[in-house]
Coordinates of C-alpha atoms and ligand atoms in Angstrom, one line a residue:
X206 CA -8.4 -49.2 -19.5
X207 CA -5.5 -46.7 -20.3
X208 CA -6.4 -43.5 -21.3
X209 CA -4.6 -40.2 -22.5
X210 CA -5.3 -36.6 -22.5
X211 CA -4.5 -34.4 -24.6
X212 CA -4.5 -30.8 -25.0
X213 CA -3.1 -27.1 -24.6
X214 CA -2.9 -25.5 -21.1
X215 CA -6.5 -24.7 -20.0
X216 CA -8.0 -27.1 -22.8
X217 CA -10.2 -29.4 -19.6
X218 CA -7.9 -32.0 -19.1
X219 CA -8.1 -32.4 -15.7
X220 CA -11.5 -31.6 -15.4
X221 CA -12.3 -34.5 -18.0
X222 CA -10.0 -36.5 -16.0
X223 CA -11.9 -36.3 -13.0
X224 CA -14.9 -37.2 -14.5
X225 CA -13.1 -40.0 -16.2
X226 CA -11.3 -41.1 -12.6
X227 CA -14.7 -41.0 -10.8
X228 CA -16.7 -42.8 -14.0
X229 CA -14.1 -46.1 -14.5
X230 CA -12.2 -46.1 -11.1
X231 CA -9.0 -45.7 -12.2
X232 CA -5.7 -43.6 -11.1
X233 CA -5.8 -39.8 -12.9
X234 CA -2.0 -39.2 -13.5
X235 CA -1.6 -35.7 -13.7
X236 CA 2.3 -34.7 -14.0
X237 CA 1.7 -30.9 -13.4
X238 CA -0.1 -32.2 -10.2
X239 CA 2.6 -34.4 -9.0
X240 CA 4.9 -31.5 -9.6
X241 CA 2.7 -28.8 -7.7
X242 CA 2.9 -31.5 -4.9
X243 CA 6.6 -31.9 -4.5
X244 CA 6.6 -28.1 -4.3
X245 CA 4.1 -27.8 -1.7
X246 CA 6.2 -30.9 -0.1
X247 CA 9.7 -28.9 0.2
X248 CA 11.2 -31.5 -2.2
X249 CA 14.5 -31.1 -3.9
X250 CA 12.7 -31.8 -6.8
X251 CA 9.8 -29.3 -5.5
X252 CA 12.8 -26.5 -5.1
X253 CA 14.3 -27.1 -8.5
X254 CA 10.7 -27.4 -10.1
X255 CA 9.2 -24.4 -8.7
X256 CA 11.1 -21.4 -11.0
X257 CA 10.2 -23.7 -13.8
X258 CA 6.6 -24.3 -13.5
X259 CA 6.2 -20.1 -12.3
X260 CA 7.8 -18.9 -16.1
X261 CA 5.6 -21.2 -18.0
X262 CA 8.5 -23.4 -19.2
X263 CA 9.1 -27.4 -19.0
X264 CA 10.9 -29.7 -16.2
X265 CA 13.6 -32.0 -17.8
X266 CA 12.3 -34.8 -20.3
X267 CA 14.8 -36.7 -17.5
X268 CA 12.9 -36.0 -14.5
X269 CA 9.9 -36.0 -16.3
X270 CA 10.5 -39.7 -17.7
X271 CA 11.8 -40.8 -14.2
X272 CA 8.7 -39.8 -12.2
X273 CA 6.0 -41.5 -15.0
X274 CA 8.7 -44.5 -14.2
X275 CA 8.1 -44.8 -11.0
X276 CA 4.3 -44.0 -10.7
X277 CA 3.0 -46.6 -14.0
X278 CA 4.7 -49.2 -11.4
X279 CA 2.5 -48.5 -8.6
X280 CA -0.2 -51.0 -7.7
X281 CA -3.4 -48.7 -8.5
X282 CA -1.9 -48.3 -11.9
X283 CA -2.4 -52.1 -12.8
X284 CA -6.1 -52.2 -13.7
X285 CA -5.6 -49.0 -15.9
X286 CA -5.0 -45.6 -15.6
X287 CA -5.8 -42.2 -16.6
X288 CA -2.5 -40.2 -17.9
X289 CA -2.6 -36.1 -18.1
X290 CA 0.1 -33.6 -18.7
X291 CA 2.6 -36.3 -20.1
X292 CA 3.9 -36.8 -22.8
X293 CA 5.2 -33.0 -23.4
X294 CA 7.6 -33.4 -26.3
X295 CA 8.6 -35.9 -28.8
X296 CA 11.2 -38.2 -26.4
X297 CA 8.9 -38.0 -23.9
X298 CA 6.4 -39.9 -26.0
X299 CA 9.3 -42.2 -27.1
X300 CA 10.2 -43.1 -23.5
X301 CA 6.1 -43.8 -22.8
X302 CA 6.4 -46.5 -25.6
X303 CA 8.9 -48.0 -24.6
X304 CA 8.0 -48.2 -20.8
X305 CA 4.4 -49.6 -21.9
X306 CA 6.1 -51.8 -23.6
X307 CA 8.2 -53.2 -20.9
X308 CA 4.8 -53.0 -18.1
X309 CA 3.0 -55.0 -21.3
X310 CA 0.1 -52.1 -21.1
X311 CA -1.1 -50.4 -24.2
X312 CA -3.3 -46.8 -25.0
X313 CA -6.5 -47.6 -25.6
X314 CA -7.9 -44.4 -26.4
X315 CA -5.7 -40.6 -26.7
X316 CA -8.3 -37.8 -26.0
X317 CA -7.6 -34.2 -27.9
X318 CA -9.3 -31.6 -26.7
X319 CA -9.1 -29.2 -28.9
X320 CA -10.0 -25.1 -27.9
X321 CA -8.6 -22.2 -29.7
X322 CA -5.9 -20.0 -28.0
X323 CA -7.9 -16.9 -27.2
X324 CA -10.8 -19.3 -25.2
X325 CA -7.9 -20.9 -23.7
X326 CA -6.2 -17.1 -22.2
X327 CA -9.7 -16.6 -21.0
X328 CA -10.2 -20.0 -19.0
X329 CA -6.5 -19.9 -17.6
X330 CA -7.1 -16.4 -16.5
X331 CA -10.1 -17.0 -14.6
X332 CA -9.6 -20.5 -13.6
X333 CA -9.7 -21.8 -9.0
X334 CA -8.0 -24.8 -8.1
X335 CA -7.9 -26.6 -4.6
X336 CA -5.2 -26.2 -2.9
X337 CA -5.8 -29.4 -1.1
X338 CA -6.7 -31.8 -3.9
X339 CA -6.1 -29.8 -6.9
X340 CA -8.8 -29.8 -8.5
X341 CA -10.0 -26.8 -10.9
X342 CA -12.9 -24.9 -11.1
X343 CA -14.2 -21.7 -13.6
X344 CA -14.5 -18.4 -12.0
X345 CA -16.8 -17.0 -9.3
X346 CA -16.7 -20.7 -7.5
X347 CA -16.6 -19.7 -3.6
X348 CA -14.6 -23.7 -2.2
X349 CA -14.0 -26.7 -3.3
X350 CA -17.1 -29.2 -3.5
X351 CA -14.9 -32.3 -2.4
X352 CA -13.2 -30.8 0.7
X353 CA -14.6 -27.6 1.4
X354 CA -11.0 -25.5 1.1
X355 CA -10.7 -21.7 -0.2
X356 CA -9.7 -22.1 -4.0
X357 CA -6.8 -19.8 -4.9
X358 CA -5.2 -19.1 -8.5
X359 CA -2.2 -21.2 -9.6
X360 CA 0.6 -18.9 -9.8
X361 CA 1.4 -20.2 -13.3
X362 CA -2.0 -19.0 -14.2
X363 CA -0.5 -15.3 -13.8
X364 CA -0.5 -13.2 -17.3
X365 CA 3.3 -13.5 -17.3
X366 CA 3.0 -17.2 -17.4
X367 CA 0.2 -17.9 -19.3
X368 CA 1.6 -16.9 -23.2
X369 CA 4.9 -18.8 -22.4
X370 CA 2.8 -21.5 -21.9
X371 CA 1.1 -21.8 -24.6
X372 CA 4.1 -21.0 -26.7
X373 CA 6.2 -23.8 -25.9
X374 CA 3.1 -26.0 -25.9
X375 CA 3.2 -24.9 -29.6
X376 CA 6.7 -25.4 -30.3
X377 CA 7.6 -28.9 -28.2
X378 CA 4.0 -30.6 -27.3
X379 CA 2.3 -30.3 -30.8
X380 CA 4.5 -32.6 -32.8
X381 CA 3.3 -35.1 -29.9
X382 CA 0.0 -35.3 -31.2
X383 CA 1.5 -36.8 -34.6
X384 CA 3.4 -39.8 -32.3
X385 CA -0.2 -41.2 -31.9
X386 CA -2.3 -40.2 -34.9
X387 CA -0.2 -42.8 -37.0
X388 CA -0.9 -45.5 -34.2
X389 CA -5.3 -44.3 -35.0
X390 CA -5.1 -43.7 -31.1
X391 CA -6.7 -40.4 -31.3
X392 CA -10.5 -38.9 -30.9
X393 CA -10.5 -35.4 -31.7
X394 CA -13.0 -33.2 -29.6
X395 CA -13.8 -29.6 -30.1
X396 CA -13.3 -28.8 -26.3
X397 CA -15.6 -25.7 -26.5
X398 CA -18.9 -27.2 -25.4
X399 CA -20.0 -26.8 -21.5
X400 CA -18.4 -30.0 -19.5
X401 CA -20.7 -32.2 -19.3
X402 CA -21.6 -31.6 -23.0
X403 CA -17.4 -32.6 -24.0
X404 CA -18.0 -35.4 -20.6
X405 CA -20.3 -36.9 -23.1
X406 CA -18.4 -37.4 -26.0
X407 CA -15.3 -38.6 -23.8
X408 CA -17.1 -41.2 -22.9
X409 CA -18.3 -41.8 -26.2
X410 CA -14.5 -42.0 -27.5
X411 CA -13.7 -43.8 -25.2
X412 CA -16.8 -45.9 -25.5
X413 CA -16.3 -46.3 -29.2
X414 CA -12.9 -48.2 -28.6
X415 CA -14.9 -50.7 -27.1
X416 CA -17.7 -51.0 -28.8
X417 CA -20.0 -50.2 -26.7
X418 CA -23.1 -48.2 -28.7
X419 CA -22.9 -44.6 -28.4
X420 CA -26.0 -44.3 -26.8
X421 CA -24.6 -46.2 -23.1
X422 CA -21.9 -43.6 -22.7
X423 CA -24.7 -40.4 -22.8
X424 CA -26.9 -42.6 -20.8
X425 CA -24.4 -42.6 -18.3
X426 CA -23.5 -39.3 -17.9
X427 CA -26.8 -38.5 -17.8
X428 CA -27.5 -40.4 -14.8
X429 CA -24.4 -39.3 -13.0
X430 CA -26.3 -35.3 -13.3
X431 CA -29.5 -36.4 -11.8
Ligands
AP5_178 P1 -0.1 -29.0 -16.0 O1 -0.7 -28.9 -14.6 O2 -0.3 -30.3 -16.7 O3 -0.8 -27.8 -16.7 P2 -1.3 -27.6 -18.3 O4 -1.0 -28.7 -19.2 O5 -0.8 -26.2 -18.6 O6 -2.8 -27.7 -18.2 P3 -3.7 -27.1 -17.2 O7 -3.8 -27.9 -15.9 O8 -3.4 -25.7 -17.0 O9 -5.1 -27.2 -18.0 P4 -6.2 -28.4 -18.1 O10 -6.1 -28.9 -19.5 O11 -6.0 -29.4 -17.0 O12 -7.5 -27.6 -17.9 P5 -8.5 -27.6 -16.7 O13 -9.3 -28.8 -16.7 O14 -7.9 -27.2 -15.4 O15 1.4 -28.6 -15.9 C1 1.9 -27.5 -15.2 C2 3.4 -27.3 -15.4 O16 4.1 -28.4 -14.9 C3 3.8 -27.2 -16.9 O17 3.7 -25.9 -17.4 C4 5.3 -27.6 -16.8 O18 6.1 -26.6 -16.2 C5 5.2 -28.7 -15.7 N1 5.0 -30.0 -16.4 C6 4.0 -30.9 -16.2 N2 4.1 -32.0 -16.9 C7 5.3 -31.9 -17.6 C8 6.0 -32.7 -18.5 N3 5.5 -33.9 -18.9 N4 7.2 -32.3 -19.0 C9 7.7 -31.1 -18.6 N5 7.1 -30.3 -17.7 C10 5.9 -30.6 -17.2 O19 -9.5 -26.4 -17.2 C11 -9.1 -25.1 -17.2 C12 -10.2 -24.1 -16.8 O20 -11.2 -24.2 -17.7 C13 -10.8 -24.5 -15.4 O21 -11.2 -23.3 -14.7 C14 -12.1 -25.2 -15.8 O22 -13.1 -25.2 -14.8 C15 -12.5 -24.6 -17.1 N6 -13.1 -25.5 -18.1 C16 -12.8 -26.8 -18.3 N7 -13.6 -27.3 -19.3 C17 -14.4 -26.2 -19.7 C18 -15.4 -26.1 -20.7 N8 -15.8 -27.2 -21.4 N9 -16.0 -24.9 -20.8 C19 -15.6 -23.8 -20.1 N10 -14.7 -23.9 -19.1 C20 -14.1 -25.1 -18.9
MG179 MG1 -4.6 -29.7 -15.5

Protein backbone atom coordinates (compact mmCIF):
# COMPACT_ATOMS: atom_id res chain seq x y z
CA UNK A 1 0.00 0.00 0.00
CA UNK A 2 1.60 3.35 -1.17
CA UNK A 3 -0.07 6.26 -0.29
CA UNK A 4 0.21 10.11 -0.86
CA UNK A 5 -0.76 13.20 0.92
CA UNK A 6 -1.68 16.03 -0.29
CA UNK A 7 -2.31 19.41 0.78
CA UNK A 8 -1.32 23.10 1.73
CA UNK A 9 0.72 23.81 4.90
CA UNK A 10 -1.55 23.15 7.97
CA UNK A 11 -4.16 21.21 5.66
CA UNK A 12 -3.72 17.59 8.34
CA UNK A 13 -1.30 15.82 6.55
CA UNK A 14 0.60 14.55 9.18
CA UNK A 15 -2.00 14.13 11.45
CA UNK A 16 -3.82 11.82 8.78
CA UNK A 17 -0.65 10.29 8.37
CA UNK A 18 -0.35 9.11 11.67
CA UNK A 19 -3.54 7.74 11.80
CA UNK A 20 -2.79 6.09 8.40
CA UNK A 21 0.94 4.78 9.90
CA UNK A 22 -0.74 3.36 13.02
CA UNK A 23 -4.02 1.86 10.92
CA UNK A 24 -1.85 -0.17 8.00
CA UNK A 25 1.69 -0.44 9.63
CA UNK A 26 3.49 1.22 7.21
CA UNK A 27 6.55 3.98 7.10
CA UNK A 28 4.98 7.83 7.26
CA UNK A 29 7.60 9.73 5.06
CA UNK A 30 7.38 13.06 6.02
CA UNK A 31 10.11 15.36 4.12
CA UNK A 32 9.58 18.51 6.30
CA UNK A 33 10.19 15.95 9.23
CA UNK A 34 13.35 14.46 7.88
CA UNK A 35 14.45 18.03 7.33
CA UNK A 36 13.54 19.31 11.02
CA UNK A 37 15.65 16.26 12.03
CA UNK A 38 18.84 16.95 10.21
CA UNK A 39 18.58 20.46 11.81
CA UNK A 40 18.19 19.23 15.23
CA UNK A 41 21.08 16.69 14.13
CA UNK A 42 23.82 19.51 13.35
CA UNK A 43 23.92 18.27 9.74
CA UNK A 44 25.39 20.05 6.89
CA UNK A 45 22.37 19.48 5.35
CA UNK A 46 20.57 20.64 8.79
CA UNK A 47 22.80 24.04 8.60
CA UNK A 48 22.07 24.79 4.98
CA UNK A 49 18.26 23.72 5.54
CA UNK A 50 17.60 25.68 8.50
CA UNK A 51 17.32 29.63 6.91
CA UNK A 52 15.25 27.86 4.39
CA UNK A 53 12.70 26.09 6.24
CA UNK A 54 12.53 29.56 8.99
CA UNK A 55 11.45 32.03 5.64
CA UNK A 56 8.75 29.73 4.47
CA UNK A 57 10.67 28.89 1.24
CA UNK A 58 11.66 25.34 -0.47
CA UNK A 59 15.02 23.11 -0.13
CA UNK A 60 16.48 22.26 -3.64
CA UNK A 61 14.35 19.92 -5.90
CA UNK A 62 18.22 18.33 -5.78
CA UNK A 63 18.35 17.64 -2.24
CA UNK A 64 14.91 17.13 -2.09
CA UNK A 65 15.02 14.26 -4.87
CA UNK A 66 18.27 12.83 -3.31
CA UNK A 67 16.85 12.24 0.23
CA UNK A 68 13.28 10.50 -1.11
CA UNK A 69 16.19 8.38 -3.07
CA UNK A 70 17.64 7.18 -0.44
CA UNK A 71 14.78 6.60 2.13
CA UNK A 72 12.11 4.65 -0.72
CA UNK A 73 15.26 2.17 -0.67
CA UNK A 74 15.15 1.40 2.95
CA UNK A 75 13.83 -1.93 4.00
CA UNK A 76 10.56 -0.65 5.95
CA UNK A 77 9.64 1.01 2.82
CA UNK A 78 9.12 -2.47 0.87
CA UNK A 79 5.69 -3.49 2.09
CA UNK A 80 4.38 0.16 1.35
CA UNK A 81 4.63 3.45 2.55
CA UNK A 82 3.04 6.48 3.52
CA UNK A 83 4.65 9.73 1.61
CA UNK A 84 3.94 13.44 3.03
CA UNK A 85 5.41 16.73 2.08
CA UNK A 86 6.93 15.44 -1.33
CA UNK A 87 6.34 16.03 -4.21
CA UNK A 88 6.59 20.09 -3.92
CA UNK A 89 6.83 21.22 -7.57
CA UNK A 90 6.42 19.77 -10.91
CA UNK A 91 10.16 17.93 -11.24
CA UNK A 92 9.86 16.79 -8.08
CA UNK A 93 6.79 14.71 -9.12
CA UNK A 94 8.74 13.81 -12.41
CA UNK A 95 11.75 12.44 -10.41
CA UNK A 96 8.98 10.34 -8.01
CA UNK A 97 7.82 8.59 -11.29
CA UNK A 98 10.56 7.74 -12.51
CA UNK A 99 12.13 6.37 -9.12
CA UNK A 100 8.83 4.23 -8.66
CA UNK A 101 9.43 3.20 -11.66
CA UNK A 102 12.81 1.84 -11.23
CA UNK A 103 11.82 0.31 -7.27
CA UNK A 104 8.66 -1.30 -9.46
CA UNK A 105 6.21 0.40 -6.73
CA UNK A 106 3.17 2.33 -7.90
CA UNK A 107 0.53 5.13 -5.89
CA UNK A 108 -2.26 3.49 -5.06
CA UNK A 109 -4.29 6.22 -3.72
CA UNK A 110 -3.12 10.40 -3.64
CA UNK A 111 -5.12 12.01 -0.67
CA UNK A 112 -6.07 16.02 -1.15
CA UNK A 113 -6.96 17.57 1.67
CA UNK A 114 -8.41 20.33 0.77
CA UNK A 115 -9.00 23.55 3.56
CA UNK A 116 -9.32 27.17 2.58
CA UNK A 117 -6.42 29.59 3.28
CA UNK A 118 -7.95 31.58 6.10
CA UNK A 119 -8.78 27.97 8.22
CA UNK A 120 -5.37 27.10 7.27
CA UNK A 121 -3.52 30.74 9.00
CA UNK A 122 -5.73 29.78 11.90
CA UNK A 123 -4.46 26.07 12.44
CA UNK A 124 -0.73 26.99 11.66
CA UNK A 125 -0.93 29.77 14.08
CA UNK A 126 -2.09 27.80 16.83
CA UNK A 127 -0.70 24.48 16.01
CA UNK A 128 2.14 22.21 19.12
CA UNK A 129 4.36 19.71 17.72
CA UNK A 130 6.77 17.30 19.73
CA UNK A 131 9.85 18.05 19.76
CA UNK A 132 10.83 14.52 20.18
CA UNK A 133 8.75 12.70 17.64
CA UNK A 134 7.16 15.41 15.80
CA UNK A 135 4.03 14.94 15.97
CA UNK A 136 1.32 17.93 15.93
CA UNK A 137 -1.30 18.81 18.00
CA UNK A 138 -4.23 21.87 18.02
CA UNK A 139 -3.86 24.44 20.62
CA UNK A 140 -4.31 24.40 24.42
CA UNK A 141 -2.61 20.57 24.31
CA UNK A 142 -0.38 20.57 27.63
CA UNK A 143 2.57 17.19 26.13
CA UNK A 144 2.68 14.92 23.86
CA UNK A 145 0.43 11.71 24.32
CA UNK A 146 3.15 9.35 22.85
CA UNK A 147 6.17 10.40 24.93
CA UNK A 148 5.15 12.80 27.41
CA UNK A 149 7.60 15.91 26.09
CA UNK A 150 6.56 19.83 26.40
CA UNK A 151 5.12 20.67 22.82
CA UNK A 152 6.60 23.92 21.47
CA UNK A 153 5.67 25.92 18.23
CA UNK A 154 7.65 25.22 15.01
CA UNK A 155 9.50 28.24 14.22
CA UNK A 156 8.13 28.19 10.67
CA UNK A 157 4.77 28.40 12.20
CA UNK A 158 5.77 32.16 13.18
CA UNK A 159 3.47 34.91 11.26
CA UNK A 160 6.50 35.92 9.16
CA UNK A 161 6.62 32.46 7.82
CA UNK A 162 3.35 31.33 7.62
CA UNK A 163 2.05 33.63 4.21
CA UNK A 164 5.31 32.71 2.45
CA UNK A 165 4.26 29.49 2.91
CA UNK A 166 1.29 29.37 1.60
CA UNK A 167 2.33 31.55 -1.29
CA UNK A 168 4.83 29.37 -2.81
CA UNK A 169 2.66 26.42 -2.11
CA UNK A 170 0.38 28.34 -4.50
CA UNK A 171 2.79 29.15 -7.06
CA UNK A 172 5.13 25.75 -7.28
CA UNK A 173 3.08 22.80 -5.37
CA UNK A 174 -0.45 23.36 -7.04
CA UNK A 175 0.39 22.49 -10.51
CA UNK A 176 1.43 19.07 -8.68
CA UNK A 177 -1.89 18.20 -8.04
CA UNK A 178 -2.61 18.11 -11.99
CA UNK A 179 0.64 15.44 -12.38
CA UNK A 180 -1.80 12.87 -10.66
CA UNK A 181 -5.39 13.88 -11.56
CA UNK A 182 -4.64 12.65 -15.24
CA UNK A 183 -3.26 9.22 -13.75
CA UNK A 184 -7.37 9.13 -11.64
CA UNK A 185 -4.95 8.88 -8.46
CA UNK A 186 -6.68 11.41 -6.56
CA UNK A 187 -9.63 11.55 -3.70
CA UNK A 188 -10.53 14.92 -2.96
CA UNK A 189 -11.50 15.57 0.76
CA UNK A 190 -12.91 18.81 2.17
CA UNK A 191 -10.26 18.74 5.10
CA UNK A 192 -12.58 20.96 7.28
CA UNK A 193 -14.34 18.22 9.32
CA UNK A 194 -12.95 17.32 13.05
CA UNK A 195 -10.08 14.45 12.52
CA UNK A 196 -11.53 11.66 13.04
CA UNK A 197 -14.52 12.77 10.88
CA UNK A 198 -11.69 13.39 7.56
CA UNK A 199 -9.78 9.88 9.41
CA UNK A 200 -12.97 8.38 8.08
CA UNK A 201 -13.12 9.16 4.75
CA UNK A 202 -9.22 8.54 4.36
CA UNK A 203 -9.78 5.39 4.97
CA UNK A 204 -12.65 5.27 2.84
CA UNK A 205 -10.41 6.59 -0.16
CA UNK A 206 -8.15 4.61 0.48
CA UNK A 207 -10.57 1.81 1.04
CA UNK A 208 -12.33 2.43 -2.18
CA UNK A 209 -9.08 1.69 -4.24
CA UNK A 210 -9.49 -1.61 -3.03
CA UNK A 211 -12.72 -2.36 -2.95
CA UNK A 212 -13.35 -2.84 0.13
CA UNK A 213 -17.20 -1.52 1.01
CA UNK A 214 -17.31 1.76 2.46
CA UNK A 215 -18.82 0.64 5.45
CA UNK A 216 -15.24 -1.57 6.83
CA UNK A 217 -13.20 1.60 6.76
CA UNK A 218 -15.89 3.63 9.31
CA UNK A 219 -16.20 0.50 11.16
CA UNK A 220 -12.64 0.64 11.76
CA UNK A 221 -12.13 3.91 12.81
CA UNK A 222 -14.73 3.57 14.95
CA UNK A 223 -13.30 0.84 16.85
CA UNK A 224 -9.92 2.39 17.02
CA UNK A 225 -12.04 5.56 19.28
CA UNK A 226 -13.56 3.16 21.78
P1 LIG B 1 6.37 20.24 6.08
O1 LIG B 1 6.77 19.80 7.43
O2 LIG B 1 5.97 19.23 5.08
O3 LIG B 1 5.26 21.35 6.28
P2 LIG B 1 3.95 21.74 5.44
O4 LIG B 1 3.73 21.09 4.14
O5 LIG B 1 4.01 23.22 5.47
O6 LIG B 1 2.80 21.12 6.21
P3 LIG B 1 2.58 21.14 7.74
O7 LIG B 1 3.38 20.07 8.40
O8 LIG B 1 2.72 22.54 8.24
O9 LIG B 1 1.01 20.81 7.81
P4 LIG B 1 0.25 19.42 7.80
O10 LIG B 1 -0.54 19.34 6.54
O11 LIG B 1 1.14 18.27 8.13
O12 LIG B 1 -0.78 19.70 8.98
P5 LIG B 1 -0.88 19.08 10.45
O13 LIG B 1 -1.37 17.67 10.40
O14 LIG B 1 0.35 19.36 11.22
O15 LIG B 1 7.57 21.10 5.43
C1 LIG B 1 8.21 22.10 6.16
C2 LIG B 1 9.25 22.80 5.30
O16 LIG B 1 10.26 21.87 4.89
C3 LIG B 1 8.73 23.40 3.98
O17 LIG B 1 8.17 24.69 4.19
C4 LIG B 1 10.03 23.45 3.17
O18 LIG B 1 10.85 24.52 3.60
C5 LIG B 1 10.73 22.16 3.56
N1 LIG B 1 10.36 21.03 2.68
C6 LIG B 1 9.70 19.90 3.06
N2 LIG B 1 9.52 19.09 2.00
C7 LIG B 1 10.05 19.72 0.94
C8 LIG B 1 10.14 19.41 -0.45
N3 LIG B 1 9.61 18.27 -0.93
N4 LIG B 1 10.74 20.30 -1.27
C9 LIG B 1 11.28 21.45 -0.79
N5 LIG B 1 11.23 21.81 0.51
C10 LIG B 1 10.62 20.96 1.37
O19 LIG B 1 -2.09 19.98 11.03
C11 LIG B 1 -1.92 21.35 11.26
C12 LIG B 1 -2.67 21.76 12.56
O20 LIG B 1 -4.05 21.61 12.34
C13 LIG B 1 -2.33 20.91 13.80
O21 LIG B 1 -2.35 21.71 14.96
C14 LIG B 1 -3.46 19.88 13.84
O22 LIG B 1 -3.70 19.41 15.15
C15 LIG B 1 -4.61 20.70 13.28
N6 LIG B 1 -5.59 19.90 12.56
C16 LIG B 1 -5.36 18.82 11.75
N7 LIG B 1 -6.51 18.35 11.24
C17 LIG B 1 -7.50 19.16 11.73
C18 LIG B 1 -8.91 19.19 11.56
N8 LIG B 1 -9.54 18.29 10.80
N9 LIG B 1 -9.60 20.17 12.20
C19 LIG B 1 -8.97 21.09 12.99
N10 LIG B 1 -7.63 21.09 13.20
C20 LIG B 1 -6.90 20.14 12.56
MG1 LIG C 1 3.22 18.06 8.48
Amino acid sequence: MNLLLYGAPGSGKGTQANMLREHFGIPHIATGDMLRAEIQAGTELGRKAQPILAAGQYVSDEIMIGIVRHRLGEPDCTPGFIMDGFPRTVPQAEALDDLMHELDKRFDRVIYLKVPVDDLLHRLSGRLVCPQCQRTYPPGTAACAADASVLVQREDDKPEAVRPRIEIYLEKTVPVLDHYRHGRLVSEIDGRGTIEEISSQVLTAVASKNGQPARAAHAVVKKQKA
